[in-house]
Tab-separated table of C-alpha atoms in Angstrom:
chain	number	residue	atom	x	y	z
A	1	MET	CA	90.382	-92.482	1.860
A	2	VAL	CA	92.141	-95.701	0.924
A	3	GLY	CA	89.367	-96.839	-1.420
A	4	ILE	CA	89.242	-93.471	-3.186
A	5	ALA	CA	93.025	-93.442	-3.596
A	6	VAL	CA	93.071	-96.994	-4.980
A	7	TYR	CA	90.271	-96.257	-7.453
A	8	THR	CA	91.768	-93.025	-8.768
A	9	SER	CA	95.231	-94.572	-9.073
A	10	MET	CA	93.922	-97.484	-11.141
A	11	VAL	CA	91.420	-95.648	-13.343
A	12	PHE	CA	92.704	-92.130	-13.973
A	13	THR	CA	96.460	-92.583	-14.227
A	14	LEU	CA	96.662	-95.286	-16.876
A	15	ASN	CA	99.112	-95.243	-19.739
A	16	SER	CA	96.526	-96.292	-22.320
A	17	ALA	CA	99.054	-97.034	-25.051
A	18	GLU	CA	100.846	-99.501	-22.793
A	19	VAL	CA	97.867	-101.052	-21.016
A	20	TYR	CA	95.776	-101.678	-24.146
A	21	ARG	CA	98.654	-102.327	-26.539
A	22	SER	CA	97.858	-105.970	-27.295
A	23	GLY	CA	94.392	-106.410	-25.825
A	24	ASN	CA	92.056	-105.472	-23.020
A	25	SER	CA	92.013	-107.557	-19.881
A	26	THR	CA	91.937	-104.615	-17.468
A	27	TYR	CA	88.679	-105.845	-15.936
A	28	ILE	CA	90.572	-109.012	-14.964
A	29	TRP	CA	94.108	-107.992	-14.048
A	30	MET	CA	93.242	-104.743	-12.259
A	31	PRO	CA	91.048	-106.449	-9.611
A	32	ALA	CA	93.712	-109.158	-9.353
A	33	THR	CA	96.370	-106.479	-8.785
A	34	ILE	CA	94.318	-104.848	-6.041
A	35	ALA	CA	93.703	-108.232	-4.408
A	36	LEU	CA	97.426	-109.077	-4.495
A	37	ALA	CA	98.361	-105.756	-2.905
A	38	LEU	CA	95.651	-106.167	-0.249
A	39	ILE	CA	96.946	-109.625	0.692
A	40	ALA	CA	100.463	-108.203	1.070
A	41	VAL	CA	99.242	-105.317	3.252
A	42	LEU	CA	97.138	-107.630	5.438
A	43	PHE	CA	100.236	-109.773	5.961
A	44	VAL	CA	102.205	-106.690	7.029
A	45	MET	CA	99.385	-105.683	9.389
A	46	HIS	CA	99.331	-109.180	10.884
A	47	SER	CA	103.061	-109.025	11.566
A	48	MET	CA	102.782	-105.565	13.146
A	49	GLU	CA	99.904	-106.679	15.348
A	50	LYS	CA	101.804	-109.776	16.488
A	51	SER	CA	104.886	-107.677	17.238
A	52	GLY	CA	102.988	-104.898	18.988
A	53	ILE	CA	104.327	-102.339	16.490
A	54	GLY	CA	102.016	-99.426	15.829
A	55	THR	CA	103.359	-97.637	12.754
A	56	LEU	CA	105.237	-98.446	9.561
A	57	ASP	CA	108.356	-96.445	10.442
A	58	MET	CA	108.719	-98.432	13.679
A	59	LEU	CA	108.365	-101.681	11.740
A	60	PHE	CA	111.226	-100.648	9.467
A	61	LYS	CA	113.467	-99.546	12.337
A	62	THR	CA	112.767	-102.663	14.379
A	63	ALA	CA	113.418	-104.972	11.434
A	64	PHE	CA	116.278	-103.161	9.656
A	65	GLY	CA	117.801	-100.934	12.356
A	66	LYS	CA	117.854	-97.138	12.483
A	67	ILE	CA	119.773	-96.502	9.251
A	68	GLY	CA	118.070	-99.285	7.301
A	69	GLY	CA	114.677	-98.165	8.605
A	70	ASP	CA	115.279	-94.581	7.488
A	71	ILE	CA	116.319	-95.763	4.023
A	72	ALA	CA	113.209	-97.944	3.715
A	73	GLY	CA	111.079	-95.055	4.961
A	74	GLY	CA	112.603	-92.775	2.334
A	75	ALA	CA	111.695	-95.268	-0.394
A	76	VAL	CA	108.068	-95.326	0.778
A	77	ILE	CA	108.002	-91.514	0.899
A	78	ALA	CA	109.295	-91.363	-2.681
A	79	LEU	CA	106.598	-93.795	-3.844
A	80	LEU	CA	103.842	-91.765	-2.172
A	81	VAL	CA	105.124	-88.485	-3.628
A	82	VAL	CA	105.374	-90.004	-7.119
A	83	ASN	CA	101.786	-91.261	-6.843
A	84	ALA	CA	100.641	-87.790	-5.811
A	85	PHE	CA	102.538	-86.220	-8.716
A	86	VAL	CA	101.080	-88.596	-11.307
A	87	LEU	CA	97.553	-87.882	-10.056
A	88	LEU	CA	97.988	-84.112	-9.992
A	89	ALA	CA	99.740	-83.931	-13.357
A	90	ASP	CA	97.116	-86.086	-15.070
A	91	PHE	CA	94.221	-84.096	-13.656
A	92	VAL	CA	95.872	-80.806	-14.628
A	93	ASN	CA	96.201	-82.134	-18.180
A	94	MET	CA	92.569	-83.269	-18.178
A	95	ILE	CA	91.283	-79.913	-16.942
A	96	HIS	CA	93.426	-78.038	-19.451
A	97	SER	CA	92.546	-80.314	-22.371
A	98	PHE	CA	88.799	-80.582	-21.877
A	99	VAL	CA	87.661	-77.507	-19.928
A	100	PHE	CA	90.041	-74.549	-19.605
A	101	TYR	CA	92.044	-75.147	-22.789
A	102	GLU	CA	92.799	-71.426	-23.246
A	103	GLU	CA	94.021	-71.003	-19.659
A	104	GLU	CA	97.652	-71.148	-18.584
A	105	TYR	CA	98.771	-74.396	-17.002
A	106	TRP	CA	100.198	-72.567	-14.010
A	107	ASN	CA	96.824	-71.081	-13.059
A	108	ILE	CA	95.207	-74.515	-13.066
A	109	ILE	CA	98.099	-76.011	-11.092
A	110	LEU	CA	97.879	-73.295	-8.424
A	111	TRP	CA	94.156	-73.784	-8.079
A	112	ILE	CA	94.518	-77.541	-7.573
A	113	ILE	CA	97.687	-77.519	-5.442
A	114	ALA	CA	96.236	-74.864	-3.126
A	115	THR	CA	93.262	-77.117	-2.347
A	116	VAL	CA	95.464	-80.177	-1.916
A	117	GLY	CA	97.888	-78.256	0.301
A	118	LEU	CA	95.094	-76.864	2.486
A	119	LEU	CA	93.655	-80.325	3.113
A	120	SER	CA	97.114	-81.724	3.825
A	121	PHE	CA	97.843	-78.857	6.231
A	122	MET	CA	94.615	-79.498	8.143
A	123	GLY	CA	95.557	-83.119	8.696
A	124	LEU	CA	94.052	-86.577	8.788
A	125	GLU	CA	90.670	-85.704	10.241
A	126	SER	CA	89.952	-83.069	7.600
A	127	ILE	CA	90.967	-85.377	4.774
A	128	SER	CA	88.924	-88.304	6.076
A	129	ARG	CA	85.832	-86.244	6.922
A	130	THR	CA	85.879	-84.497	3.547
A	131	SER	CA	86.220	-87.870	1.829
A	132	LEU	CA	83.255	-89.274	3.750
A	133	LEU	CA	81.212	-86.160	2.992
A	134	LEU	CA	81.814	-86.430	-0.755
A	135	LEU	CA	81.771	-90.229	-1.025
A	136	PRO	CA	77.981	-90.584	-1.563
A	137	LEU	CA	78.179	-88.050	-4.404
A	138	PHE	CA	81.116	-89.929	-5.898
A	139	VAL	CA	79.127	-93.174	-5.857
A	140	ILE	CA	76.013	-91.601	-7.403
A	141	VAL	CA	77.985	-89.900	-10.183
A	142	LEU	CA	79.995	-93.073	-10.859
A	143	LEU	CA	76.908	-95.296	-11.148
A	144	LEU	CA	75.168	-92.739	-13.359
A	145	TRP	CA	78.293	-92.331	-15.477
A	146	LEU	CA	78.609	-96.074	-16.063
A	147	ALA	CA	74.903	-96.575	-16.773
A	148	LEU	CA	74.337	-93.706	-19.205
A	149	PRO	CA	76.070	-95.190	-22.294
A	150	TRP	CA	74.512	-98.662	-21.834
A	151	GLU	CA	73.001	-98.585	-25.343
A	152	SER	CA	76.531	-98.472	-26.744
A	153	PHE	CA	77.700	-101.588	-24.875
A	154	THR	CA	78.783	-104.284	-27.321
A	155	LEU	CA	79.981	-107.666	-26.143
A	156	SER	CA	82.187	-108.098	-29.198
A	157	ASN	CA	84.327	-105.159	-28.034
A	158	LEU	CA	85.774	-107.474	-25.384
A	159	CYS	CA	87.241	-109.714	-28.074
A	160	PRO	CA	89.718	-111.237	-28.118
A	161	PHE	CA	88.931	-112.710	-24.707
A	162	PRO	CA	90.562	-112.421	-22.223
A	163	GLY	CA	92.587	-109.865	-24.166
A	164	ASN	CA	96.111	-110.667	-23.029
A	165	SER	CA	98.169	-113.808	-22.675
A	166	ILE	CA	98.871	-115.232	-19.234
A	167	THR	CA	102.422	-113.863	-19.408
A	168	GLU	CA	101.284	-110.352	-20.335
A	169	THR	CA	98.579	-110.394	-17.673
A	170	GLY	CA	101.100	-111.492	-15.063
A	171	LYS	CA	103.475	-108.681	-16.060
A	172	LEU	CA	100.689	-106.097	-15.813
A	173	ILE	CA	99.645	-107.379	-12.392
A	174	TRP	CA	103.183	-107.335	-11.056
A	175	LYS	CA	104.154	-103.988	-12.543
A	176	ASN	CA	101.079	-102.229	-11.170
A	177	ALA	CA	100.905	-103.979	-7.807
A	178	ALA	CA	103.084	-101.386	-6.090
A	179	PHE	CA	101.026	-98.619	-7.680
A	180	VAL	CA	97.982	-99.677	-5.636
A	181	PHE	CA	100.108	-100.924	-2.760
A	182	ALA	CA	101.079	-97.314	-1.971
A	183	PRO	CA	97.634	-96.071	-0.814
A	184	MET	CA	97.177	-99.215	1.284
A	185	ILE	CA	100.583	-99.098	2.948
A	186	ALA	CA	100.218	-95.352	3.547
A	187	VAL	CA	97.491	-96.039	6.091
A	188	LEU	CA	100.069	-97.808	8.267
A	189	THR	CA	101.777	-94.467	8.877
A	190	ILE	CA	98.669	-93.160	10.648
A	191	THR	CA	97.430	-96.172	12.625
A	192	ASN	CA	97.942	-94.256	15.876
A	193	GLY	CA	95.326	-91.801	14.654
A	194	MET	CA	92.859	-94.515	13.603
A	195	HIS	CA	92.074	-96.242	16.925
A	196	GLY	CA	94.571	-99.047	16.523
A	197	MET	CA	95.449	-101.803	14.107
A	198	LYS	CA	92.132	-103.667	14.241
A	199	PHE	CA	90.118	-100.643	13.126
A	200	THR	CA	92.763	-99.793	10.533
A	201	ARG	CA	92.656	-103.309	9.087
A	202	ASN	CA	88.860	-103.367	8.912
A	203	SER	CA	88.496	-99.911	7.372
A	204	CYS	CA	91.329	-100.521	4.900
A	205	GLY	CA	89.910	-103.896	3.879
A	206	ILE	CA	86.385	-102.567	3.333
A	207	GLY	CA	87.599	-99.560	1.351
A	208	VAL	CA	89.898	-101.633	-0.858
A	209	LEU	CA	87.263	-104.291	-1.582
A	210	CYS	CA	84.773	-101.582	-2.578
A	211	ALA	CA	87.437	-100.052	-4.835
A	212	LEU	CA	88.165	-103.497	-6.320
A	213	PHE	CA	84.556	-103.997	-7.427
A	214	ALA	CA	84.273	-100.386	-8.640
A	215	VAL	CA	87.431	-100.737	-10.734
A	216	ALA	CA	86.256	-104.051	-12.208
A	217	ILE	CA	82.859	-102.624	-13.189
A	218	THR	CA	84.409	-99.441	-14.592
A	219	GLN	CA	86.911	-101.289	-16.755
A	220	LEU	CA	84.268	-103.746	-17.931
A	221	CYS	CA	82.020	-100.860	-19.036
A	222	LEU	CA	84.956	-99.262	-20.852
A	223	GLY	CA	85.687	-102.562	-22.563
A	224	LEU	CA	82.050	-102.958	-23.624
A	225	THR	CA	82.008	-99.433	-25.076
A	226	TYR	CA	85.345	-99.333	-26.927
A	227	GLY	CA	87.598	-101.925	-28.507
A	228	TYR	CA	91.148	-102.235	-27.227
A	229	LYS	CA	92.614	-100.584	-30.351
A	230	ASP	CA	90.492	-97.501	-29.760
A	231	LEU	CA	91.348	-97.486	-26.055
A	232	ALA	CA	95.070	-97.675	-26.850
A	233	GLU	CA	94.820	-94.405	-28.779
A	234	MET	CA	92.526	-92.706	-26.287
A	235	ALA	CA	93.799	-90.414	-23.539
A	236	TYR	CA	91.744	-90.567	-20.325
A	237	PRO	CA	89.147	-93.096	-21.549
A	238	MET	CA	87.127	-92.814	-18.333
A	239	TYR	CA	86.392	-89.177	-19.115
A	240	ARG	CA	85.139	-90.058	-22.600
A	241	LEU	CA	82.835	-92.893	-21.533
A	242	ASP	CA	79.572	-91.012	-22.071
A	243	MET	CA	80.547	-89.582	-25.474
A	244	MET	CA	78.612	-92.393	-27.193
A	245	MET	CA	75.244	-91.114	-25.932
A	246	PRO	CA	72.749	-89.458	-28.297
A	247	GLU	CA	73.120	-85.679	-28.388
A	248	GLU	CA	69.459	-85.118	-27.602
A	249	GLY	CA	69.728	-86.964	-24.278
A	250	TYR	CA	69.161	-85.141	-21.002
A	251	PHE	CA	72.643	-86.027	-19.787
A	252	PHE	CA	74.586	-85.246	-22.944
A	253	ARG	CA	77.954	-83.648	-22.134
A	254	MET	CA	77.615	-84.467	-18.474
A	255	ASP	CA	81.383	-85.000	-18.730
A	256	LYS	CA	82.044	-81.359	-17.816
A	257	ILE	CA	80.196	-81.808	-14.523
A	258	ALA	CA	81.518	-85.274	-13.787
A	259	LEU	CA	85.105	-84.180	-14.387
A	260	PHE	CA	84.993	-81.993	-11.316
A	261	PHE	CA	83.817	-84.937	-9.235
A	262	TRP	CA	86.753	-86.946	-10.593
A	263	LEU	CA	88.998	-83.999	-9.766
A	264	ALA	CA	87.664	-83.933	-6.203
A	265	MET	CA	88.536	-87.625	-5.891
A	266	GLY	CA	92.024	-86.901	-7.169
A	267	ILE	CA	92.430	-84.030	-4.712
A	268	MET	CA	91.399	-86.273	-1.799
A	269	ALA	CA	93.835	-88.977	-2.891
A	270	ALA	CA	96.712	-86.539	-3.457
A	271	ALA	CA	96.156	-84.902	-0.054
A	272	TYR	CA	96.179	-88.356	1.527
A	273	TYR	CA	99.474	-89.225	-0.183
A	274	ILE	CA	101.097	-85.920	0.755
A	275	PHE	CA	99.990	-86.040	4.382
A	276	THR	CA	101.123	-89.635	4.939
A	277	ALA	CA	104.432	-88.935	3.171
A	278	SER	CA	104.918	-85.923	5.465
A	279	ILE	CA	104.158	-88.039	8.536
A	280	MET	CA	106.714	-90.600	7.399
A	281	TRP	CA	109.272	-87.867	6.711
A	282	CYS	CA	108.899	-86.348	10.166
A	283	ARG	CA	109.239	-89.693	11.904
A	284	CYS	CA	112.287	-90.729	9.920
A	285	TYR	CA	114.202	-87.483	9.390
A	286	GLY	CA	112.665	-84.299	10.580
A	287	PRO	CA	110.750	-82.294	13.182
A	288	LYS	CA	107.433	-83.388	14.633
A	289	ASP	CA	105.495	-80.712	12.755
A	290	THR	CA	104.259	-82.014	9.391
A	291	ARG	CA	103.471	-78.596	7.927
A	292	PRO	CA	106.983	-77.773	6.627
A	293	ALA	CA	107.106	-81.162	4.921
A	294	VAL	CA	103.635	-80.631	3.415
A	295	LEU	CA	104.635	-77.198	2.104
A	296	THR	CA	107.870	-78.538	0.632
A	297	ILE	CA	106.173	-81.449	-1.122
A	298	CYS	CA	103.437	-79.185	-2.510
A	299	VAL	CA	105.989	-76.725	-3.922
A	300	VAL	CA	107.994	-79.554	-5.492
A	301	LEU	CA	104.878	-81.141	-7.016
A	302	ALA	CA	103.579	-77.830	-8.367
A	303	SER	CA	106.971	-77.026	-9.918
A	304	ALA	CA	107.270	-80.510	-11.419
A	305	ALA	CA	103.740	-80.327	-12.874
A	306	GLU	CA	104.538	-76.944	-14.452
A	307	MET	CA	107.821	-78.241	-15.880
A	308	GLN	CA	106.037	-81.217	-17.378
A	309	ALA	CA	103.344	-79.003	-18.898
A	310	GLU	CA	105.904	-76.635	-20.409
A	311	GLY	CA	107.394	-79.146	-22.797
A	312	HIS	CA	109.053	-81.767	-20.604
A	313	TYR	CA	106.247	-84.323	-20.725
A	314	GLU	CA	108.307	-87.038	-22.400
A	315	LYS	CA	111.131	-86.682	-19.859
A	316	PHE	CA	108.755	-86.929	-16.922
A	317	ALA	CA	106.909	-89.818	-18.552
A	318	LEU	CA	110.231	-91.635	-18.910
A	319	VAL	CA	111.052	-91.082	-15.232
A	320	THR	CA	107.610	-92.063	-13.936
A	321	ASN	CA	107.534	-95.168	-16.154
A	322	MET	CA	110.942	-96.193	-14.823
A	323	ILE	CA	109.774	-95.642	-11.240
A	324	ASN	CA	106.589	-97.612	-11.856
A	325	GLY	CA	108.625	-100.388	-13.420
A	326	TRP	CA	110.839	-100.727	-10.359
A	327	SER	CA	108.381	-99.665	-7.649
A	328	TRP	CA	107.700	-103.317	-6.848
A	329	THR	CA	110.995	-103.223	-4.946
A	330	VAL	CA	109.429	-100.699	-2.552
A	331	MET	CA	106.481	-103.035	-2.091
A	332	LEU	CA	108.873	-105.766	-0.978
A	333	LEU	CA	110.330	-103.633	1.846
A	334	PRO	CA	107.307	-103.729	4.216
A	335	VAL	CA	106.723	-107.385	3.351
A	336	LEU	CA	110.364	-108.228	4.078
A	337	ALA	CA	110.232	-106.278	7.336
A	338	ALA	CA	107.075	-108.180	8.303
A	339	VAL	CA	108.805	-111.495	7.589
A	340	VAL	CA	111.806	-110.460	9.716
A	341	GLN	CA	109.513	-109.575	12.619
A	342	LEU	CA	107.642	-112.877	12.445
A	343	ILE	CA	110.946	-114.761	12.418
A	344	LYS	CA	112.066	-112.800	15.495
A	345	ILE	CA	108.819	-113.650	17.254
A	346	ARG	CA	109.191	-117.346	16.441
A	347	LYS	CA	112.825	-117.384	17.590
A	348	GLY	CA	111.824	-115.601	20.797
A	349	LYS	CA	109.182	-118.214	21.513
A	350	GLY	CA	111.645	-120.981	20.753
A	351	ALA	CA	114.244	-119.502	23.100
A	352	GLY	CA	111.599	-119.064	25.800
A	353	ALA	CA	110.571	-122.670	25.498
């Protein structure tokens, strides 16, 4: 689940005009961003394990108190919901633009949100088992997708190398760190359903490392196929990767088929975000039943996606860009709470001595 969410968040929700504005170093800074977020999450996990704290909401409440913990929990919920919205909205636009372009947006949104809501309603086990069931197909389609346009790979498309200055690369890493931090930190809301912290750490680490290599290879193949100026003007470049193949090839226009595999990945990731946000909501504010929270989030996301599609795209883009620009502050909350807990542990040992 975590690996799928990290991959989809980094590959399918890019603002191409911003990312490729002055060069292409995505195959460098994206893996670095994932690695930075993973180090931060492993530090938080280490602190929780040392403190004997099982879930993220308890870490916040222990470190910041009841009110401070609820505020921090609300910030994490907002980040998870925004990530789910960006995924759903982008995939709705992709489906409408490249497949059902004569269909109403609302029909596509209902079709997608109904599937996401059903998975979220059914809970963690359904989401994880469905992800594991589809994962081999995802891998096969991804490898085939990246290998098909190999004749179009041109090393000169990577020029200028590495594509961005050190300052620009650092800004891209920092700005997007919280974007991939969200799927990793979300797993800490469900550690009690994952056989403890050790299993959670191992499964999260393996999934994220696999996503790191997949993202690096994907972005490298994109960079070999298109120059950064073309990528900057291209919406959803991952979808267009096989457009360079000869028309007489057996796999020409495989994009229509592959898109639904990408959509399935997005649905898994969105359901994961919604379910973990609902868990966090119930523990911080509401009843123990997650289903009302899931229903509420799904209705809000569907309405927001429809509003965006009906002529409010620029307004929503402005809001999401602002959130992404400041979402690093949410990333600091679990890290700060982890630091507070480690300081408490050290002071406790010092007092005991």
